[in-house]
Amino acid sequence: MKKCQSHPHGSPELPELADRLRRKSRKVTIPRQAVLKVLRVRRRPLTVKEIYEALSPSPCDLATIYRSINLLERMGMVKRFDLGEGAARFELLAEGDDGHHHHLICTRCSDIVEIEECFPEELQAKIAQRNGYSKVTHRLEFFGVCPRCQ
Amino acid sequence: MKKCQSHPHGSPELPELADRLRRKSRKVTIPRQAVLKVLRVRRRPLTVKEIYEALSPSPCDLATIYRSINLLERMGMVKRFDLGEGAARFELLAEGDDGHHHHLICTRCSDIVEIEECFPEELQAKIAQRNGYSKVTHRLEFFGVCPRCQ
DNA sequence: CTTCTTGCAAACACTTTGCACGATG
DNA sequence: CATCGTGCAAAGTGTTTGCAAGAAG
């Protein structure tokens, strides 16, 4: 009797995720479903350790989470972010979404807000051109002190 | 008979660096001078391993490089960059320079170009304000394919 | 001669991998 | 039942730390 939430935040539902796995002839296993579920329920980008802890009291091996998350990343279902904390963070991606967006992170409590703004395209084009680079993208994250930590 | 180069790229000279150390009552040791020298001669941000290799055939311990670089960072003489490669990179800072700038990195050969453009201030202010964050900065790096790798 | 640094080795945190057992399709 | 995934343990990075020997001021 599971509630049929309509994609809050654009998060795909679990059955859809299972489908995506099957379509690529990947097995839909307990750990993979669990990882997807955690990523879907928690909104902010999670570290592997956070996923692991969210999975207890019936956790799976850390190695399994790493393998799952890497698979999901290769399949384009999950996006990896490096917020410079030493550990990578992962976010669920809606189908077709390339996941390009940025975050604002509280340097005190690690609260994370998703940001819609992006680096201006014309400016990036100018940078690419001036240096003769092609296929230029960027990685951009903001840091500050959140309201509650001030 | 060392050439008295005038700060290319704004890099401080070695004696000046030694002075900065002494002023903070830190000892001017062989390894520290060596690390500073490597950072000064090579222009691009270097990893600890690169510094280590540049130091051979008379290298010092890796731990010493880590300790030196951390000290120099705390003293504001060196700036750490996380370009998402797993290993941090370090650049020499001119005195007074906070080192805030960005890079364009070739995803094929890891060539690194320094970029003068920055994320627009008004936009950043807007982001900070909308989310109630204070003291907001950003980390921004560009990735692409350099002319030679295309 | 006192204090700070170094080298070495061990310890750490995050992540990956080899292999035999186990579950999925 | 063939294939793929898991748990476990070990190994691999990048980085830090404890400690005794050594160098700088």
Short mmCIF file of C-alpha atoms (C1' of nucleotides) in Angstrom, two decimals:
data_model
loop_
_atom_site.label_atom_id
_atom_site.label_comp_id
_atom_site.label_asym_id
_atom_site.label_seq_id
_atom_site.Cartn_x
_atom_site.Cartn_y
_atom_site.Cartn_z
CA MET A 1 0.00 0.00 0.00
CA LYS A 2 2.65 2.42 -0.99
CA LYS A 3 1.76 6.01 -1.55
CA CYS A 4 2.05 7.04 -5.14
CA GLN A 5 3.80 10.33 -4.66
CA SER A 6 4.12 12.35 -7.78
CA HIS A 7 7.81 13.05 -8.29
CA PRO A 8 8.59 15.58 -5.62
CA HIS A 9 11.62 17.51 -6.65
CA GLY A 10 11.61 15.53 -9.87
CA SER A 11 12.64 12.34 -8.13
CA PRO A 12 11.71 9.29 -10.13
CA GLU A 13 9.69 6.61 -8.41
CA LEU A 14 11.14 3.31 -7.39
CA PRO A 15 9.36 1.12 -9.96
CA GLU A 16 10.54 3.44 -12.71
CA LEU A 17 14.05 3.10 -11.37
CA ALA A 18 13.76 -0.67 -11.30
CA ASP A 19 12.60 -0.49 -14.90
CA ARG A 20 15.60 1.55 -15.90
CA LEU A 21 17.80 -1.12 -14.41
CA ARG A 22 15.98 -3.93 -16.16
CA ARG A 23 16.08 -2.14 -19.48
CA LYS A 24 19.84 -2.22 -19.26
CA SER A 25 19.62 -5.87 -18.27
CA ARG A 26 20.90 -5.17 -14.80
CA LYS A 27 19.52 -7.14 -11.91
CA VAL A 28 17.18 -5.43 -9.52
CA THR A 29 18.65 -6.44 -6.21
CA ILE A 30 17.87 -5.56 -2.64
CA PRO A 31 20.91 -3.30 -2.14
CA ARG A 32 20.36 -1.42 -5.37
CA GLN A 33 16.74 -0.77 -4.53
CA ALA A 34 17.72 0.28 -1.05
CA VAL A 35 20.31 2.74 -2.32
CA LEU A 36 17.84 4.21 -4.79
CA LYS A 37 15.22 4.50 -2.10
CA VAL A 38 17.52 6.36 0.24
CA LEU A 39 18.59 8.74 -2.51
CA ARG A 40 14.98 9.30 -3.41
CA VAL A 41 13.73 9.98 0.10
CA ARG A 42 16.55 12.14 1.36
CA ARG A 43 16.77 15.16 -0.82
CA ARG A 44 20.26 16.41 -0.38
CA PRO A 45 23.31 14.88 -2.05
CA LEU A 46 24.47 12.00 0.12
CA THR A 47 27.85 10.49 0.81
CA VAL A 48 28.36 6.76 0.66
CA LYS A 49 28.71 6.70 4.41
CA GLU A 50 25.41 8.52 4.83
CA ILE A 51 23.71 6.02 2.56
CA TYR A 52 25.28 3.24 4.54
CA GLU A 53 24.03 4.64 7.82
CA ALA A 54 20.58 5.28 6.42
CA LEU A 55 20.48 1.61 5.47
CA SER A 56 21.04 0.30 8.95
CA PRO A 57 19.71 -1.64 10.84
CA SER A 58 19.84 -3.90 7.79
CA PRO A 59 22.83 -2.50 5.99
CA CYS A 60 24.68 -3.98 3.10
CA ASP A 61 28.41 -3.94 2.60
CA LEU A 62 30.06 -0.60 1.94
CA ALA A 63 31.71 -2.10 -1.13
CA THR A 64 28.27 -2.95 -2.44
CA ILE A 65 27.14 0.63 -2.06
CA TYR A 66 30.20 1.82 -3.92
CA ARG A 67 29.54 -0.66 -6.68
CA SER A 68 25.86 0.25 -6.86
CA ILE A 69 26.46 3.95 -6.90
CA ASN A 70 29.11 3.59 -9.59
CA LEU A 71 26.78 1.50 -11.70
CA LEU A 72 23.98 4.00 -11.27
CA GLU A 73 26.33 6.79 -12.18
CA ARG A 74 27.45 5.00 -15.35
CA MET A 75 23.80 4.50 -16.20
CA GLY A 76 23.12 8.19 -15.76
CA MET A 77 20.67 7.64 -12.93
CA VAL A 78 22.81 9.30 -10.34
CA LYS A 79 25.07 12.33 -10.41
CA ARG A 80 28.31 12.62 -8.50
CA PHE A 81 29.28 15.87 -6.83
CA ASP A 82 32.63 16.70 -5.37
CA LEU A 83 32.05 19.39 -2.79
CA GLY A 84 35.63 19.20 -1.62
CA GLU A 85 34.82 17.37 1.57
CA GLY A 86 37.00 14.37 0.89
CA ALA A 87 34.02 12.17 0.17
CA ALA A 88 31.89 12.35 -2.95
CA ARG A 89 28.17 13.06 -2.75
CA PHE A 90 25.47 11.57 -4.95
CA GLU A 91 22.08 12.76 -6.11
CA LEU A 92 19.31 10.96 -7.91
CA LEU A 93 18.69 12.15 -11.45
CA ALA A 94 15.40 12.33 -13.27
CA GLU A 95 15.47 10.49 -16.58
CA GLY A 96 16.91 12.70 -19.28
CA ASP A 97 18.27 15.18 -16.75
CA ASP A 98 22.00 15.68 -17.07
CA GLY A 99 22.06 16.92 -13.48
CA HIS A 100 24.00 20.06 -14.21
CA HIS A 101 23.26 22.38 -11.33
CA HIS A 102 25.03 23.85 -8.35
CA HIS A 103 24.84 23.97 -4.57
CA LEU A 104 25.21 26.36 -1.71
CA ILE A 105 26.82 24.64 1.25
CA CYS A 106 26.92 25.84 4.83
CA THR A 107 30.51 25.76 6.00
CA ARG A 108 29.35 25.20 9.56
CA CYS A 109 26.64 22.54 9.43
CA SER A 110 27.02 21.26 5.85
CA ASP A 111 23.44 22.12 5.03
CA ILE A 112 23.04 22.05 1.26
CA VAL A 113 20.73 24.14 -0.90
CA GLU A 114 20.24 23.52 -4.58
CA ILE A 115 20.92 26.57 -6.75
CA GLU A 116 19.30 27.27 -10.06
CA GLU A 117 21.68 29.95 -11.24
CA CYS A 118 24.52 28.92 -13.48
CA PHE A 119 27.68 30.48 -14.82
CA PRO A 120 26.74 32.80 -17.73
CA GLU A 121 27.04 30.98 -21.02
CA GLU A 122 28.43 33.85 -23.08
CA LEU A 123 31.16 34.36 -20.54
CA GLN A 124 32.04 30.68 -20.60
CA ALA A 125 32.06 30.75 -24.39
CA LYS A 126 34.43 33.69 -24.28
CA ILE A 127 36.75 31.85 -21.93
CA ALA A 128 36.69 28.76 -24.10
CA GLN A 129 37.40 30.75 -27.22
CA ARG A 130 40.16 32.89 -25.82
CA ASN A 131 42.05 29.79 -24.75
CA GLY A 132 41.19 27.67 -27.74
CA TYR A 133 39.47 25.07 -25.60
CA SER A 134 36.49 23.08 -26.83
CA LYS A 135 33.70 21.24 -25.01
CA VAL A 136 34.01 23.49 -21.99
CA THR A 137 31.90 22.93 -18.90
CA HIS A 138 32.35 23.98 -15.33
CA ARG A 139 32.05 22.89 -11.78
CA LEU A 140 30.66 25.54 -9.45
CA GLU A 141 29.74 25.41 -5.80
CA PHE A 142 28.95 28.13 -3.32
CA PHE A 143 29.92 28.20 0.33
CA GLY A 144 28.60 30.36 3.11
CA VAL A 145 26.92 30.40 6.51
CA CYS A 146 23.29 29.33 6.57
CA PRO A 147 20.61 31.33 8.41
CA ARG A 148 20.49 28.94 11.35
CA CYS A 149 24.25 28.97 11.85
CA GLN A 150 24.73 32.73 11.81
CA MET B 1 74.94 33.69 -9.90
CA LYS B 2 71.17 33.54 -9.81
CA LYS B 3 69.22 35.69 -12.15
CA CYS B 4 67.19 38.29 -10.37
CA GLN B 5 63.96 37.75 -12.22
CA SER B 6 61.34 40.34 -11.50
CA HIS B 7 58.29 38.52 -10.23
CA PRO B 8 57.04 36.76 -13.30
CA HIS B 9 53.39 36.05 -12.87
CA GLY B 10 53.52 37.82 -9.55
CA SER B 11 55.55 35.04 -7.95
CA PRO B 12 57.50 36.28 -4.97
CA GLU B 13 61.22 35.68 -4.87
CA LEU B 14 62.88 33.17 -2.65
CA PRO B 15 64.54 35.58 -0.20
CA GLU B 16 61.25 37.34 0.30
CA LEU B 17 59.68 34.02 1.05
CA ALA B 18 62.36 33.17 3.55
CA ASP B 19 61.66 36.50 5.19
CA ARG B 20 58.00 35.75 5.49
CA LEU B 21 58.91 32.53 7.25
CA ARG B 22 61.31 34.22 9.62
CA ARG B 23 58.82 36.95 10.43
CA LYS B 24 56.50 34.26 11.71
CA SER B 25 59.41 32.73 13.60
CA ARG B 26 59.44 29.63 11.48
CA LYS B 27 62.71 28.02 10.58
CA VAL B 28 63.99 28.36 7.07
CA THR B 29 64.90 24.80 6.27
CA ILE B 30 66.12 23.03 3.15
CA PRO B 31 62.84 21.27 2.41
CA ARG B 32 60.76 24.39 2.86
CA GLN B 33 62.98 26.38 0.57
CA ALA B 34 62.92 23.57 -1.94
CA VAL B 35 59.14 23.38 -1.94
CA LEU B 36 58.84 27.12 -2.35
CA LYS B 37 61.35 27.06 -5.16
CA VAL B 38 59.50 24.37 -7.06
CA LEU B 39 56.21 26.21 -6.64
CA ARG B 40 57.85 29.38 -7.83
CA VAL B 41 59.54 27.95 -10.90
CA ARG B 42 56.73 25.76 -12.14
CA ARG B 43 53.79 27.91 -12.91
CA ARG B 44 50.85 25.61 -12.76
CA PRO B 45 49.24 24.38 -9.53
CA LEU B 46 51.18 21.32 -8.40
CA THR B 47 50.23 18.22 -6.53
CA VAL B 48 52.32 17.00 -3.63
CA LYS B 49 53.54 14.13 -5.75
CA GLU B 50 54.62 16.51 -8.50
CA ILE B 51 56.54 18.57 -5.99
CA TYR B 52 58.11 15.41 -4.65
CA GLU B 53 59.19 14.31 -8.10
CA ALA B 54 60.49 17.75 -8.96
CA LEU B 55 62.65 17.54 -5.85
CA SER B 56 64.47 14.37 -6.85
CA PRO B 57 67.29 13.43 -7.13
CA SER B 58 67.58 14.89 -3.62
CA PRO B 59 64.06 14.52 -2.41
CA CYS B 60 62.74 14.91 1.07
CA ASP B 61 60.10 12.81 2.70
CA LEU B 62 56.55 13.05 1.38
CA ALA B 63 55.34 13.71 4.92
CA THR B 64 57.68 16.69 5.04
CA ILE B 65 56.17 18.10 1.87
CA TYR B 66 52.70 17.68 3.30
CA ARG B 67 53.76 19.42 6.48
CA SER B 68 55.49 22.22 4.61
CA ILE B 69 52.61 22.82 2.28
CA ASN B 70 50.14 22.85 5.13
CA LEU B 71 52.27 25.31 7.02
CA LEU B 72 52.60 27.52 3.98
CA GLU B 73 48.87 27.35 3.44
CA ARG B 74 48.15 28.36 7.04
CA MET B 75 50.55 31.25 6.58
CA GLY B 76 48.70 32.36 3.47
CA MET B 77 51.71 31.86 1.23
CA VAL B 78 50.18 29.05 -0.73
CA LYS B 79 46.67 28.39 -1.97
CA ARG B 80 45.08 24.97 -2.17
CA PHE B 81 42.91 24.02 -5.12
CA ASP B 82 40.72 20.99 -5.36
CA LEU B 83 40.27 20.29 -9.03
CA GLY B 84 38.49 17.05 -8.33
CA GLU B 85 41.42 14.87 -9.27
CA GLY B 86 41.69 13.13 -5.95
CA ALA B 87 44.85 15.00 -5.06
CA ALA B 88 44.97 18.65 -4.06
CA ARG B 89 47.01 21.17 -6.04
CA PHE B 90 48.95 24.10 -4.64
CA GLU B 91 49.94 27.48 -6.00
CA LEU B 92 52.25 30.11 -4.66
CA LEU B 93 50.57 33.32 -3.56
CA ALA B 94 51.93 36.83 -3.77
CA GLU B 95 51.83 38.57 -0.41
CA GLY B 96 48.47 40.14 0.16
CA ASP B 97 46.88 38.09 -2.61
CA ASP B 98 44.01 35.97 -1.40
CA GLY B 99 44.48 33.76 -4.43
CA HIS B 100 40.86 33.79 -5.49
CA HIS B 101 40.86 32.86 -9.14
CA HIS B 102 39.85 29.99 -11.35
CA HIS B 103 41.28 27.49 -13.79
CA LEU B 104 40.52 25.85 -17.09
CA ILE B 105 41.72 22.27 -17.09
CA CYS B 106 42.18 20.00 -20.09
CA THR B 107 40.34 16.78 -19.42
CA ARG B 108 42.78 14.90 -21.62
CA CYS B 109 46.26 16.12 -20.66
CA SER B 110 45.54 18.02 -17.44
CA ASP B 111 46.98 21.20 -18.89
CA ILE B 112 45.88 24.09 -16.68
CA VAL B 113 45.21 27.67 -17.68
CA GLU B 114 44.58 30.41 -15.19
CA ILE B 115 41.31 32.28 -15.75
CA GLU B 116 40.68 35.87 -14.83
CA GLU B 117 36.91 35.80 -15.12
CA CYS B 118 34.92 35.24 -11.99
CA PHE B 119 31.35 34.48 -11.09
CA PRO B 120 29.34 37.73 -11.31
CA GLU B 121 29.12 39.39 -7.92
CA GLU B 122 25.55 40.65 -8.17
CA LEU B 123 24.40 37.18 -9.06
CA GLN B 124 26.23 35.70 -6.11
CA ALA B 125 24.76 38.35 -3.83
CA LYS B 126 21.31 37.47 -5.09
CA ILE B 127 21.89 33.81 -4.38
CA ALA B 128 23.18 34.56 -0.90
CA GLN B 129 20.24 36.81 -0.14
CA ARG B 130 17.55 34.53 -1.47
CA ASN B 131 18.77 31.74 0.76
CA GLY B 132 19.63 33.86 3.75
CA TYR B 133 23.27 32.83 3.64
CA SER B 134 26.07 35.16 4.67
CA LYS B 135 29.79 35.24 3.83
CA VAL B 136 29.21 33.51 0.52
CA THR B 137 32.09 32.59 -1.77
CA HIS B 138 32.41 30.05 -4.50
CA ARG B 139 34.65 27.49 -6.00
CA LEU B 140 34.66 27.46 -9.79
CA GLU B 141 36.68 25.47 -12.27
CA PHE B 142 36.31 24.95 -15.99
CA PHE B 143 37.00 21.77 -17.88
CA GLY B 144 37.46 21.26 -21.60
CA VAL B 145 39.77 20.01 -24.31
CA CYS B 146 42.86 22.10 -24.93
CA PRO B 147 43.97 23.11 -28.43
CA ARG B 148 46.71 20.50 -28.59
CA CYS B 149 44.44 17.66 -27.54
CA GLN B 150 41.66 18.36 -29.98
"C1'" DC C 1 71.32 24.47 24.19
"C1'" DT C 2 66.48 24.85 23.30
"C1'" DT C 3 63.10 24.52 20.08
"C1'" DC C 4 61.39 23.32 15.85
"C1'" DT C 5 61.76 19.90 11.82
"C1'" DT C 6 62.73 15.80 9.62
"C1'" DG C 7 62.55 10.87 8.35
"C1'" DC C 8 60.51 6.73 9.01
"C1'" DA C 9 56.79 3.84 9.86
"C1'" DA C 10 52.35 3.29 11.21
"C1'" DA C 11 47.71 4.88 11.03
"C1'" DC C 12 43.74 7.02 8.60
"C1'" DA C 13 39.81 7.89 5.44
"C1'" DC C 14 37.83 6.95 1.16
"C1'" DT C 15 37.48 3.85 -2.54
"C1'" DT C 16 38.46 -0.27 -5.40
"C1'" DT C 17 39.22 -5.20 -6.24
"C1'" DG C 18 39.78 -10.62 -6.00
"C1'" DC C 19 37.40 -14.39 -4.92
"C1'" DA C 20 34.09 -17.82 -3.44
"C1'" DC C 21 29.27 -17.96 -2.17
"C1'" DG C 22 24.57 -16.62 -3.21
"C1'" DA C 23 20.68 -14.54 -5.60
"C1'" DT C 24 18.40 -13.00 -9.96
"C1'" DG C 25 16.35 -13.64 -14.38
"C1'" DC D 1 21.15 -23.08 -14.38
"C1'" DA D 2 23.94 -19.49 -16.27
"C1'" DT D 3 25.01 -15.05 -15.10
"C1'" DC D 4 25.55 -11.39 -12.35
"C1'" DG D 5 25.89 -9.35 -7.61
"C1'" DT D 6 27.22 -9.68 -2.73
"C1'" DG D 7 30.07 -10.05 1.45
"C1'" DC D 8 34.40 -10.27 3.18
"C1'" DA D 9 39.00 -9.21 3.39
"C1'" DA D 10 42.79 -7.23 1.33
"C1'" DA D 11 44.86 -3.72 -1.28
"C1'" DG D 12 45.33 1.05 -3.19
"C1'" DT D 13 45.35 6.21 -2.91
"C1'" DG D 14 46.12 10.52 -0.76
"C1'" DT D 15 47.05 12.42 3.65
"C1'" DT D 16 48.14 12.70 8.69
"C1'" DT D 17 50.59 11.56 12.99
"C1'" DG D 18 53.86 9.62 16.87
"C1'" DC D 19 58.32 9.46 17.94
"C1'" DA D 20 63.24 9.56 18.24
"C1'" DA D 21 67.14 11.57 15.80
"C1'" DG D 22 68.78 15.89 13.75
"C1'" DA D 23 69.14 20.82 12.40
"C1'" DA D 24 68.19 25.88 12.94
"C1'" DG D 25 68.35 29.94 15.69
#
